[in-house]
Tab-separated table of C-alpha atoms and ligand atoms in Angstrom:
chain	number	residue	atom	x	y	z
A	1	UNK	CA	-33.787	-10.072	-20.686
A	2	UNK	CA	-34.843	-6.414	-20.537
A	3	UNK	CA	-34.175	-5.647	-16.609
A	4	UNK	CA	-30.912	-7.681	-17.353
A	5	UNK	CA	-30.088	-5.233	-19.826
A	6	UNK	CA	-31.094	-2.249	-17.956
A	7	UNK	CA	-28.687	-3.396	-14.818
A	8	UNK	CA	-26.055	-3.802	-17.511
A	9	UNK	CA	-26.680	-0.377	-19.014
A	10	UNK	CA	-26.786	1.045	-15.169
A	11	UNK	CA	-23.897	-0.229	-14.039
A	12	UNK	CA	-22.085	0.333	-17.327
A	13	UNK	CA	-23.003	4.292	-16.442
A	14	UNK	CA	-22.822	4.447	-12.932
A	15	UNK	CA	-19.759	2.804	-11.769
A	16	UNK	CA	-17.129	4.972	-13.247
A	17	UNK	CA	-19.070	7.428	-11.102
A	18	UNK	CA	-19.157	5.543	-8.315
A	19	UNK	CA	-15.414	4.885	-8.489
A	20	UNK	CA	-14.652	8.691	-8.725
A	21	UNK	CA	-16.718	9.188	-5.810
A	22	UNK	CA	-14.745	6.943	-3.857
A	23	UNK	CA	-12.079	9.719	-4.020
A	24	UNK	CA	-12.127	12.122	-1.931
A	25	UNK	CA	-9.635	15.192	-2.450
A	26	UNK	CA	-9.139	17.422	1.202
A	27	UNK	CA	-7.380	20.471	1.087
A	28	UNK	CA	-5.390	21.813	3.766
A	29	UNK	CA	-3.864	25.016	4.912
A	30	UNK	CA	-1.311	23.074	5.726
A	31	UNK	CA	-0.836	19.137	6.456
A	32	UNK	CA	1.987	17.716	9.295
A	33	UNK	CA	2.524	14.591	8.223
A	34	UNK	CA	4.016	12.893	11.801
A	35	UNK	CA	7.238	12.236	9.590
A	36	UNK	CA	8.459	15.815	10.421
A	37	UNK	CA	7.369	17.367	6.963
A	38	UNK	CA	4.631	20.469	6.877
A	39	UNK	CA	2.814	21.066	3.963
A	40	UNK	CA	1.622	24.347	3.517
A	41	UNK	CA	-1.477	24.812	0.543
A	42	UNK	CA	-1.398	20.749	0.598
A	43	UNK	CA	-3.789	18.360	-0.829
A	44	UNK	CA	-4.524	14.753	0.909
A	45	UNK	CA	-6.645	12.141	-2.087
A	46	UNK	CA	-8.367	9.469	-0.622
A	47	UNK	CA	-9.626	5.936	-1.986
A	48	UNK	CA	-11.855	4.172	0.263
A	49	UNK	CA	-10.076	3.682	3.820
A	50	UNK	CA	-6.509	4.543	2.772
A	51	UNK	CA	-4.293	8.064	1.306
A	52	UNK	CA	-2.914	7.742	-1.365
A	53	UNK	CA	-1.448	10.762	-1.881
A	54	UNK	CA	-0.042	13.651	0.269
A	55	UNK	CA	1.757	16.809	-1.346
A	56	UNK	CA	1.541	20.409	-2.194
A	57	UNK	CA	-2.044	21.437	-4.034
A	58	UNK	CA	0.433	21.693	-7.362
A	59	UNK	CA	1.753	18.936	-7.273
A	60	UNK	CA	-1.558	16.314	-6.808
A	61	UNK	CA	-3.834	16.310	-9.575
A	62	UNK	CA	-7.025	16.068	-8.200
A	63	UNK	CA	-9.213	13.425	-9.948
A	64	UNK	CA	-12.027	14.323	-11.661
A	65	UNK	CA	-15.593	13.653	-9.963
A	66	UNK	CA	-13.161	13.449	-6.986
A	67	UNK	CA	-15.354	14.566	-3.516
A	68	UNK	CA	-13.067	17.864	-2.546
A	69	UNK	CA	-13.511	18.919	1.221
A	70	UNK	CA	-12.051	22.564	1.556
A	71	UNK	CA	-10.677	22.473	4.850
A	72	UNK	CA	-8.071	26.060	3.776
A	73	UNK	CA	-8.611	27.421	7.331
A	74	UNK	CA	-6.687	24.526	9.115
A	75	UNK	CA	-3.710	22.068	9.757
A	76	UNK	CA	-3.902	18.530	9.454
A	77	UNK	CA	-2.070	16.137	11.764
A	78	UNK	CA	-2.160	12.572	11.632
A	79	UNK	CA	-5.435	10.757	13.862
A	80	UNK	CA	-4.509	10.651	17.595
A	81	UNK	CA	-3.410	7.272	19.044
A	82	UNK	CA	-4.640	7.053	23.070
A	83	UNK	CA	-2.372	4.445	24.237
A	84	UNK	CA	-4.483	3.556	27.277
A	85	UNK	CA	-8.262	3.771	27.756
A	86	UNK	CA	-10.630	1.672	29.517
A	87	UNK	CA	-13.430	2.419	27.070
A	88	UNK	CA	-15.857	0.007	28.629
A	89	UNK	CA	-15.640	2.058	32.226
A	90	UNK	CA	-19.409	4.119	31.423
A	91	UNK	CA	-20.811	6.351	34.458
A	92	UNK	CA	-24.662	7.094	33.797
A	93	UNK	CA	-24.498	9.715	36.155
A	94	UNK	CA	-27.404	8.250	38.531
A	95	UNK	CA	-27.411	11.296	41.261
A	96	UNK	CA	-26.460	9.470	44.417
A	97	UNK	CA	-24.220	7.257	42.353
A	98	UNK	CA	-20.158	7.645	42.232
A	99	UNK	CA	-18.467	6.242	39.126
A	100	UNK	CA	-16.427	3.562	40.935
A	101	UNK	CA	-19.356	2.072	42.722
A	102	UNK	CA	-21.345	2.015	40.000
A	103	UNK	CA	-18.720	-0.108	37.834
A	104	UNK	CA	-20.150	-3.903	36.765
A	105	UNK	CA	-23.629	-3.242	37.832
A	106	UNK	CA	-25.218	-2.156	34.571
A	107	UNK	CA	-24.634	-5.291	32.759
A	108	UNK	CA	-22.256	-5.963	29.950
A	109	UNK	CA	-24.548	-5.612	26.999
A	110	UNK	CA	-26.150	-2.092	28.164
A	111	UNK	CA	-22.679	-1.039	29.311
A	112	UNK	CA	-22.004	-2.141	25.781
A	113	UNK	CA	-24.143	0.243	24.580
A	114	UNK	CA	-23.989	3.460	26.764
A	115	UNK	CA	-19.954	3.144	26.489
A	116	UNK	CA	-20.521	4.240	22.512
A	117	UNK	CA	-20.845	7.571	24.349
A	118	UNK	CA	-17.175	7.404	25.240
A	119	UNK	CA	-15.856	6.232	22.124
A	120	UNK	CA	-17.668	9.459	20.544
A	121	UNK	CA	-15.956	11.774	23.119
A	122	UNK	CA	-12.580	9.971	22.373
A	123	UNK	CA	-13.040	10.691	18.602
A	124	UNK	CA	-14.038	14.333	19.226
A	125	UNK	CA	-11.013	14.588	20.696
A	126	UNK	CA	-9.051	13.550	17.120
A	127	UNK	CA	-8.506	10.128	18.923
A	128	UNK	CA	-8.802	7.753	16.142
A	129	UNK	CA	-7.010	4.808	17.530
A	130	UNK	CA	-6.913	3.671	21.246
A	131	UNK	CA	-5.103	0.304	22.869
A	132	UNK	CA	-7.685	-0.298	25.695
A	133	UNK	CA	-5.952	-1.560	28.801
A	134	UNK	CA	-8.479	-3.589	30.812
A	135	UNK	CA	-12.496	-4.566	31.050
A	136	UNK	CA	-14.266	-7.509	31.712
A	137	UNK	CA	-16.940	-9.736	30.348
A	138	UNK	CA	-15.500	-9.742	26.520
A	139	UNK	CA	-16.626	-5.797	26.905
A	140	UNK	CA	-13.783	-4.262	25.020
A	141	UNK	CA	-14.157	-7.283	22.426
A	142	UNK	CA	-17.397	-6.172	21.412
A	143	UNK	CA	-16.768	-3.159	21.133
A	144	UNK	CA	-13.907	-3.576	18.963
A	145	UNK	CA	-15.998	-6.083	16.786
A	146	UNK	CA	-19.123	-3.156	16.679
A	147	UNK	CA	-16.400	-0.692	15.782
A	148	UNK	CA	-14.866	-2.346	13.012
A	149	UNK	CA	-17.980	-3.257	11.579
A	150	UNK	CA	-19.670	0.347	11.123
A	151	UNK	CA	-21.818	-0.448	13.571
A	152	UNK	CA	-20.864	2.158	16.592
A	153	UNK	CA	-18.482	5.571	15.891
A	154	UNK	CA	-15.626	5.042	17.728
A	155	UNK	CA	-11.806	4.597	17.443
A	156	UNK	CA	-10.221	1.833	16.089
A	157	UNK	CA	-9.732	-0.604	19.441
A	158	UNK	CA	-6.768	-2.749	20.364
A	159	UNK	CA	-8.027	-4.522	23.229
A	160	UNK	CA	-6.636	-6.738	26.224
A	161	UNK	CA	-9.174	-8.165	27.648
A	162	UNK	CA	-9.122	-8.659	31.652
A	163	UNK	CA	-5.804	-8.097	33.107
A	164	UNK	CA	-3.867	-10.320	34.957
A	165	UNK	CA	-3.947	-9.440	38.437
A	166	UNK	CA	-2.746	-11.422	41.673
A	167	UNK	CA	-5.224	-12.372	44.194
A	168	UNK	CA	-6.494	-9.980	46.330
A	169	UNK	CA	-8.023	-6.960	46.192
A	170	UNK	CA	-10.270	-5.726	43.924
A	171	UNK	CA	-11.176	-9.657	44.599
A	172	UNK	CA	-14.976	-9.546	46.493
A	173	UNK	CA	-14.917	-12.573	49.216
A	174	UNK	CA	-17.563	-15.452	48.006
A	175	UNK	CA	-17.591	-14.112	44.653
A	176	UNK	CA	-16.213	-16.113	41.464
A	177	UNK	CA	-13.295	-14.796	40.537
A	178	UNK	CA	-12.959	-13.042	37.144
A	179	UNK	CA	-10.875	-14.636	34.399
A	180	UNK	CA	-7.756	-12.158	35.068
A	181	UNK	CA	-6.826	-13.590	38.687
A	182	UNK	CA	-3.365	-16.252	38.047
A	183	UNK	CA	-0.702	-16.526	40.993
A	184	UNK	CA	2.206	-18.350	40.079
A	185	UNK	CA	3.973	-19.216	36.600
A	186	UNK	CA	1.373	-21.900	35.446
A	187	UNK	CA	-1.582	-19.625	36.360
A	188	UNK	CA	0.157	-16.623	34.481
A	189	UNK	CA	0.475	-18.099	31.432
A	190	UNK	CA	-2.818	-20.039	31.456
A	191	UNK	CA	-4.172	-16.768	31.846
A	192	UNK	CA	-2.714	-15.103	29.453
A	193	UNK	CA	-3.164	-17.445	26.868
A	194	UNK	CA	-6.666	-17.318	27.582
A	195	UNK	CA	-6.722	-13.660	26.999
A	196	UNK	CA	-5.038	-13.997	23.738
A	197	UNK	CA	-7.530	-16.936	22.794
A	198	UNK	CA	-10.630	-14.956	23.257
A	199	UNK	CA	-9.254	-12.592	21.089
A	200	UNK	CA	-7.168	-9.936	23.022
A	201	UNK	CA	-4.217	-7.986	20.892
A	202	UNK	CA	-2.312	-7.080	23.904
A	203	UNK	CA	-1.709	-8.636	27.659
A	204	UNK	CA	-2.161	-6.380	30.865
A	205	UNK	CA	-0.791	-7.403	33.345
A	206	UNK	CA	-1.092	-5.611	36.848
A	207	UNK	CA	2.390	-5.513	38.426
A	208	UNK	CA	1.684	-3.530	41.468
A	209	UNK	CA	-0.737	-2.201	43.462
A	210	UNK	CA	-2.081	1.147	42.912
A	211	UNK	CA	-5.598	2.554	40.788
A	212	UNK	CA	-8.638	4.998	41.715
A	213	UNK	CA	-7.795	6.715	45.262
A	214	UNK	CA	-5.132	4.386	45.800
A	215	UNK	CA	-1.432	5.663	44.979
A	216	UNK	CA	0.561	2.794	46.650
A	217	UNK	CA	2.950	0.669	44.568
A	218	UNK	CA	3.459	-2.126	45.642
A	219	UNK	CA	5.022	-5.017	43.452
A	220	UNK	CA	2.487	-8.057	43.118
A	221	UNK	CA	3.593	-10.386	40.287
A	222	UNK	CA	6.929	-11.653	41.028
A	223	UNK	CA	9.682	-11.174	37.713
A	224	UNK	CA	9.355	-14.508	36.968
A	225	UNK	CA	5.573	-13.913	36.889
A	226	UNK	CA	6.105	-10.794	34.586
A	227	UNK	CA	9.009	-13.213	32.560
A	228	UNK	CA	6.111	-15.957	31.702
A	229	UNK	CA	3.266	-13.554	30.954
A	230	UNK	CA	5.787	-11.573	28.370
A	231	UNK	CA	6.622	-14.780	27.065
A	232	UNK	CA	3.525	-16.029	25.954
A	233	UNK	CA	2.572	-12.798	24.852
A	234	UNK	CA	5.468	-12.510	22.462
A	235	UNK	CA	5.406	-16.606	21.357
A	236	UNK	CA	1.936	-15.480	20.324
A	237	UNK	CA	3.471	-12.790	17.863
A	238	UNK	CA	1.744	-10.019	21.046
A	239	UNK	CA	2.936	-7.170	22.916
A	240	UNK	CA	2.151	-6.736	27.043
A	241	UNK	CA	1.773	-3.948	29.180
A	242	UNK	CA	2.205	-3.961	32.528
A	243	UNK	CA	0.748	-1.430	35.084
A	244	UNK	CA	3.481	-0.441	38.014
A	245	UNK	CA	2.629	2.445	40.049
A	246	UNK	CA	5.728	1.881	41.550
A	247	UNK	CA	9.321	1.398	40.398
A	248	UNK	CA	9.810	-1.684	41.831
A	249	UNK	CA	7.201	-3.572	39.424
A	250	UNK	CA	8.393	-1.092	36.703
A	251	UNK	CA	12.080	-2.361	36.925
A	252	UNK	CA	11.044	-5.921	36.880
A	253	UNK	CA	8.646	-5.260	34.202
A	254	UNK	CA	11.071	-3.358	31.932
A	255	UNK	CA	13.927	-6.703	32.686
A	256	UNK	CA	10.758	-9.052	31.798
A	257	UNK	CA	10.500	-7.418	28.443
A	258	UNK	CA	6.876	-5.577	28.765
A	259	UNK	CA	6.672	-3.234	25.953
A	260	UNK	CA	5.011	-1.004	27.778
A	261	UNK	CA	5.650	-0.019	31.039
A	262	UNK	CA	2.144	2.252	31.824
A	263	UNK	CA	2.248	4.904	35.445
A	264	UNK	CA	5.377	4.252	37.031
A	265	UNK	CA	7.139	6.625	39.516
A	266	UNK	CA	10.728	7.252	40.985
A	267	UNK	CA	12.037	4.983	37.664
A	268	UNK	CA	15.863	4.344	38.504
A	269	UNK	CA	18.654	5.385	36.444
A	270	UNK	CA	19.561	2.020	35.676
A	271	UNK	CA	15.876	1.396	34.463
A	272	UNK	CA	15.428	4.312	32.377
A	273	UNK	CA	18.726	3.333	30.648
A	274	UNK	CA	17.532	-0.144	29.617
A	275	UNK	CA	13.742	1.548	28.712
A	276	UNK	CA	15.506	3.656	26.188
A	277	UNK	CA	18.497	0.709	25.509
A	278	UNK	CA	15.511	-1.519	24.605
A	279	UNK	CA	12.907	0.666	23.192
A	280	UNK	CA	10.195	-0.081	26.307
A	281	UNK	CA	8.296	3.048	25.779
A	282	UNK	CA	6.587	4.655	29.211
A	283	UNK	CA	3.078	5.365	29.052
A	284	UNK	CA	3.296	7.866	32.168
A	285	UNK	CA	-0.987	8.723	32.516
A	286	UNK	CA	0.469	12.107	34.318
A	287	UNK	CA	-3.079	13.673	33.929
A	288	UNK	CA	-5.782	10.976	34.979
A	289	UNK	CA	-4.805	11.535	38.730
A	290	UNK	CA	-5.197	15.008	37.981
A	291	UNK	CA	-8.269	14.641	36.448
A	292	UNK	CA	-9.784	12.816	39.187
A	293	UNK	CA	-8.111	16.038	41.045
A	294	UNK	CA	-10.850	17.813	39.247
A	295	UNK	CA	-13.117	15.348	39.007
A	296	UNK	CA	-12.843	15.334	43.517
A	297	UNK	CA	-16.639	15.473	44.101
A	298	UNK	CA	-18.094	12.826	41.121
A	299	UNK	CA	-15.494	10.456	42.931
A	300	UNK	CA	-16.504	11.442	46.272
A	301	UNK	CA	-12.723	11.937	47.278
A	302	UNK	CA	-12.056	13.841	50.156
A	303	UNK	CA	-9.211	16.008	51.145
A	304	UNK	CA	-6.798	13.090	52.369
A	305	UNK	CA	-7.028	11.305	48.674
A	306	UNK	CA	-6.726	14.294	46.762
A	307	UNK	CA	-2.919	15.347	48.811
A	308	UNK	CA	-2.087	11.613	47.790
A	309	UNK	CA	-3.188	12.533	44.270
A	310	UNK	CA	-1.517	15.215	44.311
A	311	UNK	CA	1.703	13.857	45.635
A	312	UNK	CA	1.548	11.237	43.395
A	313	UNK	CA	1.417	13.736	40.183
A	314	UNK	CA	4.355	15.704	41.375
A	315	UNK	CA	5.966	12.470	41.472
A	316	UNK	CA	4.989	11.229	37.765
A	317	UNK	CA	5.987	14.586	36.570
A	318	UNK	CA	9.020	14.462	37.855
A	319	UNK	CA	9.724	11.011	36.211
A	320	UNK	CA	8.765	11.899	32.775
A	321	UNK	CA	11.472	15.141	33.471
A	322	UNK	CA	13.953	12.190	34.024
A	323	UNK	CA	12.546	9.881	31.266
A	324	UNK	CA	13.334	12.792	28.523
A	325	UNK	CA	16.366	13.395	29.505
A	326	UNK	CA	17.048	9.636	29.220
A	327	UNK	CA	15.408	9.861	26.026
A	328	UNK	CA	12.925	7.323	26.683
A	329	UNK	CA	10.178	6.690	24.196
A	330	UNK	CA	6.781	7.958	25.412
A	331	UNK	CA	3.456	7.527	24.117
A	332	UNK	CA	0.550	9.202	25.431
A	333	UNK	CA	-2.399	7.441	27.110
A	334	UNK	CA	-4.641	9.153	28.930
A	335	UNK	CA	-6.018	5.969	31.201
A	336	UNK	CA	-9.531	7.396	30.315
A	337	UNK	CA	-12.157	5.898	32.595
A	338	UNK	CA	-16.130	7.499	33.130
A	339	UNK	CA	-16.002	10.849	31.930
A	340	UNK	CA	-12.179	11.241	31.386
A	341	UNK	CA	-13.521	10.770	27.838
A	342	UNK	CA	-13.327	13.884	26.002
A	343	UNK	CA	-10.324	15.431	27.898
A	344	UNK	CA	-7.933	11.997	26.540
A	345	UNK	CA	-4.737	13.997	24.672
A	346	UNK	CA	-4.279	16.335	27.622
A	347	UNK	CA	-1.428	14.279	28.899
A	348	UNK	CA	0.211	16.332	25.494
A	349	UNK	CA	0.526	19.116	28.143
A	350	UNK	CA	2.648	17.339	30.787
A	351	UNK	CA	5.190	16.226	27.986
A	352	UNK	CA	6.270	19.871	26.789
A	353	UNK	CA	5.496	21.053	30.316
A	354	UNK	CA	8.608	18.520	31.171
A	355	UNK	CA	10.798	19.732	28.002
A	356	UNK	CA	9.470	17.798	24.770
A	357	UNK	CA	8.809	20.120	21.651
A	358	UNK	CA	5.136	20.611	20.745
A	359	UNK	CA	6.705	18.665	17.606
A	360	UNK	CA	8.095	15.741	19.811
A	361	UNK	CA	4.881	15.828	21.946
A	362	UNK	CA	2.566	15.277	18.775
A	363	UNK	CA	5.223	12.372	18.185
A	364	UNK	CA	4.242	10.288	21.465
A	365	UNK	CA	0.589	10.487	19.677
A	366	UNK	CA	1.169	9.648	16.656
A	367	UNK	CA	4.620	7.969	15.732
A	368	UNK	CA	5.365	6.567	18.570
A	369	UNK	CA	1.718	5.208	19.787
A	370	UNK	CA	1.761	3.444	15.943
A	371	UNK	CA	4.951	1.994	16.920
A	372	UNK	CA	4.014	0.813	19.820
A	373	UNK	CA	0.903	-1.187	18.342
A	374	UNK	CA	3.432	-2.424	15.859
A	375	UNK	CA	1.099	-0.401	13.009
A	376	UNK	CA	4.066	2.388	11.946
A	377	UNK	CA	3.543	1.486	7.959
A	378	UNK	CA	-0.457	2.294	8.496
A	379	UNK	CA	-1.000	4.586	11.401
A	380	UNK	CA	0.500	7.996	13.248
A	381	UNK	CA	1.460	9.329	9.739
A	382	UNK	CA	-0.257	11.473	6.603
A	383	UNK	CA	1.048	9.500	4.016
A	384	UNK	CA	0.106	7.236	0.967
A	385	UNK	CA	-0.893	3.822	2.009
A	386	UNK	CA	-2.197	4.759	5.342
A	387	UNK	CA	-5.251	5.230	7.506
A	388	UNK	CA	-6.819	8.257	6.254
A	389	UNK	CA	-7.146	8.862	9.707
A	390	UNK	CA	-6.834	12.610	9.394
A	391	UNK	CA	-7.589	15.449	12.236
A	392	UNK	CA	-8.273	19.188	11.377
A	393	UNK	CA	-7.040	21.536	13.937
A	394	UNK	CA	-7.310	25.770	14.262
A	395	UNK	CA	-3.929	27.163	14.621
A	396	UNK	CA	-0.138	25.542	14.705
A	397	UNK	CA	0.105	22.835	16.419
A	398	UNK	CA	4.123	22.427	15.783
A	399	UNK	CA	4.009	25.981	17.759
A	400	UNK	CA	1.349	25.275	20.728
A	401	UNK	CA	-0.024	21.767	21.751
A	402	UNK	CA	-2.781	23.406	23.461
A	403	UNK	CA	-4.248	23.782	19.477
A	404	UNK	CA	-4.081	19.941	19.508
A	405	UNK	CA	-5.607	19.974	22.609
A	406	UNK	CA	-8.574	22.185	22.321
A	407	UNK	CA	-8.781	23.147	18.639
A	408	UNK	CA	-9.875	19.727	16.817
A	409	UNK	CA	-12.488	21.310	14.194
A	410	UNK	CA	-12.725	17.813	11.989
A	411	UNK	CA	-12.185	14.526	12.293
A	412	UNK	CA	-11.687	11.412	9.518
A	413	UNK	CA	-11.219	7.965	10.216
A	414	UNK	CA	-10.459	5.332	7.883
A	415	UNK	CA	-11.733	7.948	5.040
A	416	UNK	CA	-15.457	8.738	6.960
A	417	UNK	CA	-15.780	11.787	8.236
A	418	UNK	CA	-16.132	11.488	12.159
A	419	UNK	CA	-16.689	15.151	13.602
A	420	UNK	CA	-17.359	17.950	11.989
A	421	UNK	CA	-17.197	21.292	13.447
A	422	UNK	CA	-16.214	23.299	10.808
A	423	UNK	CA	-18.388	26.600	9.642
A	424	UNK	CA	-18.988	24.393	6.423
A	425	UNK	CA	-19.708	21.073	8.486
A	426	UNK	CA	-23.277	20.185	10.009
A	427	UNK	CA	-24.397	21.813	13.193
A	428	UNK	CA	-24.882	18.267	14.645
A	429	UNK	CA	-21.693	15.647	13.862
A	430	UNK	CA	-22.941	13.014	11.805
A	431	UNK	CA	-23.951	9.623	14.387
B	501	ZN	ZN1	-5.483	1.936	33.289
C-alpha cells in the first residue's frame, strides 16, 4: 500500500505543476498575426501544441507557473508554409558527384535518414509546414510518419507520393517502371488512387515537360487525363497539383480543376481570369531556376543551360507581374531540391519585386499556403486554437521581406521550440 500511497501523494503534488508547465507564455515586441492585425508589447500563451491566446501583454494574464520566453527584441509572424519541396531529394556532396546523378542511388532508408538534414534547414528557415510535391519509394511517407511522431525535427509534411507522369523520359529503358507512370484515363486514375491509398494527401501530376536543365513545356497528359486525375483526387475529399512549365498544360490544368497550378509561364489572359474566378492559386517557383543559376557548378551546368535558365526566369517573372494584376492567389513554394534547403522563402522576394506588399507577400506564406492545404482554421495565423507554429524575426517584416528572409532568430512548432538563435537561446539549436 505504501508506494501506492506515495504515487498518490506525488501525483496529487506534481500535476498541478505539471499542468502549469504545459503553458508557456512568449512575449513579443510585437506579434503579426497573418489576419492583418500587429500587436505591439503582445503576449502569445500556449497549452501543449495549440495558442490559446494572442493579445496585448495587458490584456493576457499570464498563468502562474506559466514557462515565459522573453522574446522583447522581435516580431512574431505566423510559421512559414513552403508549398512545394521535394524533401526526400538529399545530395551528400561525394566530390565527383552532381546532385542529379546522384538521385535514387543511396537507398530509401539512408536517404531517409540524411534528408532530416533538409527538413532542419527548412525549419531554420521559419518553414514549419511544407506540401512536398514528389519522391519515390514511400520516401516522403516516412518522413511525414518520423515527423509527426517526434522522431526527426522537421516541418509538418503533406506529401504526394510519386507523381503521375506519362511515359517517357525520366523512364530508364529495361528498368521497372516506378508507380507514377499511367497513360490514358484508366491508368490515371488507377494511379492516382494508388497514391491516395498508400497514404498521399495531395496528387502530382506532371502535365508537361520541363525540370532540372530542362525549360521546355511541353503538354503530356491530355485534359481529359488532367479531368480524371482531379476527379479522383477530389471524390477522395484531396486536392492535386499539377506541374506545367508551359501554358498549354497550365490552361488545361486550371479547366481540369487542379488546385494548384505549380511553374507555369506565358499564362493567358483567359487563364489567369478563371485562376482567380476559381480560386486555383499559382505556385510560380520563380527562384529555384535561379538558384540552380547559382548553384551552376554543383549541377555541372554549362553556359547554354544557364541562358535557358535564365530565359526561363525572365519569363516566370513576368507571369507572376501578370498574375497580380489579375489578382491571382499565390502561395510560395520554393521547389526545394539538394541544397535549395535553407534558402526555401526566397521566392518572398520575386512577389514584392513584381508589386505585392511585404504584407501581401507574407500572405502567400502563410494565409494563403493554409488555404491551400485546406488547414486556414489551424495554420498561417497567430491566433487561439492554432498551431503554435510561431517564427521570431529581427526587424519589420510588414516593412521589408528581406527580415523574413534572412532575419529568423527563433523558431516554434506545434509549441517546441525548433531554432533558437536568440542571445538568450543555446549556442547549438536543440536536435
Ligand atoms: Zn517540383
Amino acid at each position: 500500500m505504501r508506494p501506492f500511497l506515495l504515487l498518490l501523494v506525488f501525483l496529487f503534488v506534481a500535476c498541478p505543476a505539471l499542468v502549469r508547465a504545459q503553458v508557456k507564455a512568449l512575449r513579443f515586441g510585437r506579434v503579426v498575426d497573418g489576419r492583418g492585425r500587429v500587436i505591439p508589447n503582445a503576449v502569445i500563451l500556449i497549452k501543449a501544441e495549440r495558442i490559446v491566446a494572442v493579445g496585448p501583454e495587458k490584456d493576457v494574464v499570464i498563468p502562474t507557473g506559466a514557462q515565459t520566453i522573453d522574446l522583447r527584441a522581435y516580431t512574431a509572424i505566423p510559421g512559414l508554409i513552403d508549398a512545394h519541396t521535394h524533401m526526400t531529394f538529399y545530395w551528400d556532396k561525394t566530390p565527383g558527384s552532381t546532385p542529379w546523378q546522384q538521385l535514387g542511388t543511396l537507398g530509401p532508408a539512408v536517404t531517409v535518414f540524411l534528408a532530416q538534414e533538409n527538413a532542419r534547414k527548412a525549419l531554420e528557415t521559419g518553414v514549419t509546414t511544407v506540401r512536398d510535391l514528389g519522391s519515390s519509394d514511400g520516401m516522403d511517407l516516412a518522413m511525414r510518419a518520423l515527423i509527426n511522431r517526434g522522431a526527426m525535427h522537421g516541418p509538418r509534411m503533406f506529401v504526394a507520393g510519386n507523381g503521375l507522369h506519362i511515359s517517357g523520359p525520366p523512364d530508364k529503358a529495361g528498368v521497372v517502371p516506378d508507380p507514377g507512370r499511367c497513360d490514358g484515363v484508366a491508368e490515371v486514375e488507377r494511379a492516382a488512387r494508388q497514391q491516395l491509398a498508400a497514404g498521399a494527401d495531395w496528387v502530382k501530376m506532371y502535365g508537361s515537360t520541363g525540370s532540372d536543365q530542362d525549360v521546355t513545356g511541353f503538354q503530356t497528359f491530355s485534359y481529359e487525363e488532367m479531368k480524371a486525375a482531379a476527379d479522383v483526387a477530389h471524390r477522395a475529399g484531396k486536392r492535386i497539383a499539377i506541374h506545367s512549365y508551359g501554358p498549354d498544360g497550365a490552361r488545361d490544368a486550371v479547366r481540369a480543376g487542379a488546385n494548384t497550378v505549380e511553374h507555369a509561364i506565358d499564362l493567358d489572359d483567359a487563364t489567369l481570369a478563371a485562376m482567380a474566378r476559381q480560386g486555383t492559386i499559382y505556385v510560380p517557383t520563380v527562384e529555384h531556376n535561379r538558384y540552380y543559376i547559382a548553384h551552376r557548378a554543383e549541377y555541372g551546368y554549362d553556359s547554354a543551360v544557364v541562358a535557358g535558365l535564365n530565359q526561363y526566369v525572365a519569363k516566370n517573372f513576368a507571369t507572376v507581374q501578370r498574375a497580380v494584376k489579375a489578382r491571382v492567389k499565390m502561395a510560395m513554394g520554393s521547389d526545394a531540391v539538394f541544397t535549395g534547403f535553407g534558402e526555401n522563402t526566397r521566392e518572398l522576394a520575386w512577389f514584392v519585386k513584381a508589386g505585392l506588399s511585404p504584407a501581401q507577400a507574407l500572405r502567400t506564406a502563410t494565409t494563403t499556403g493554409a488555404e491551400m492545404l485546406g488547414l486556414e482554421g489551424s495554420l498561417g495565423a497567430l491566433a487561439p486554437g492554432y498551431y503554435a507554429d510561431i517564427v521570431a524575426v529581427e526587424g519589420d517584416p510588414l516593412r521589408d521581406i528581406q527580415v523574413v528572409i534572412e532575419h529568423v532568430k527563433w523558431v516554434m512548432k506545434g509549441g517546441q521550440v525548433e531554432v533558437d538563435h536568440t542571445s538568450a537561446g543555446p549556442a547549438v539549436p536543440p536536435r
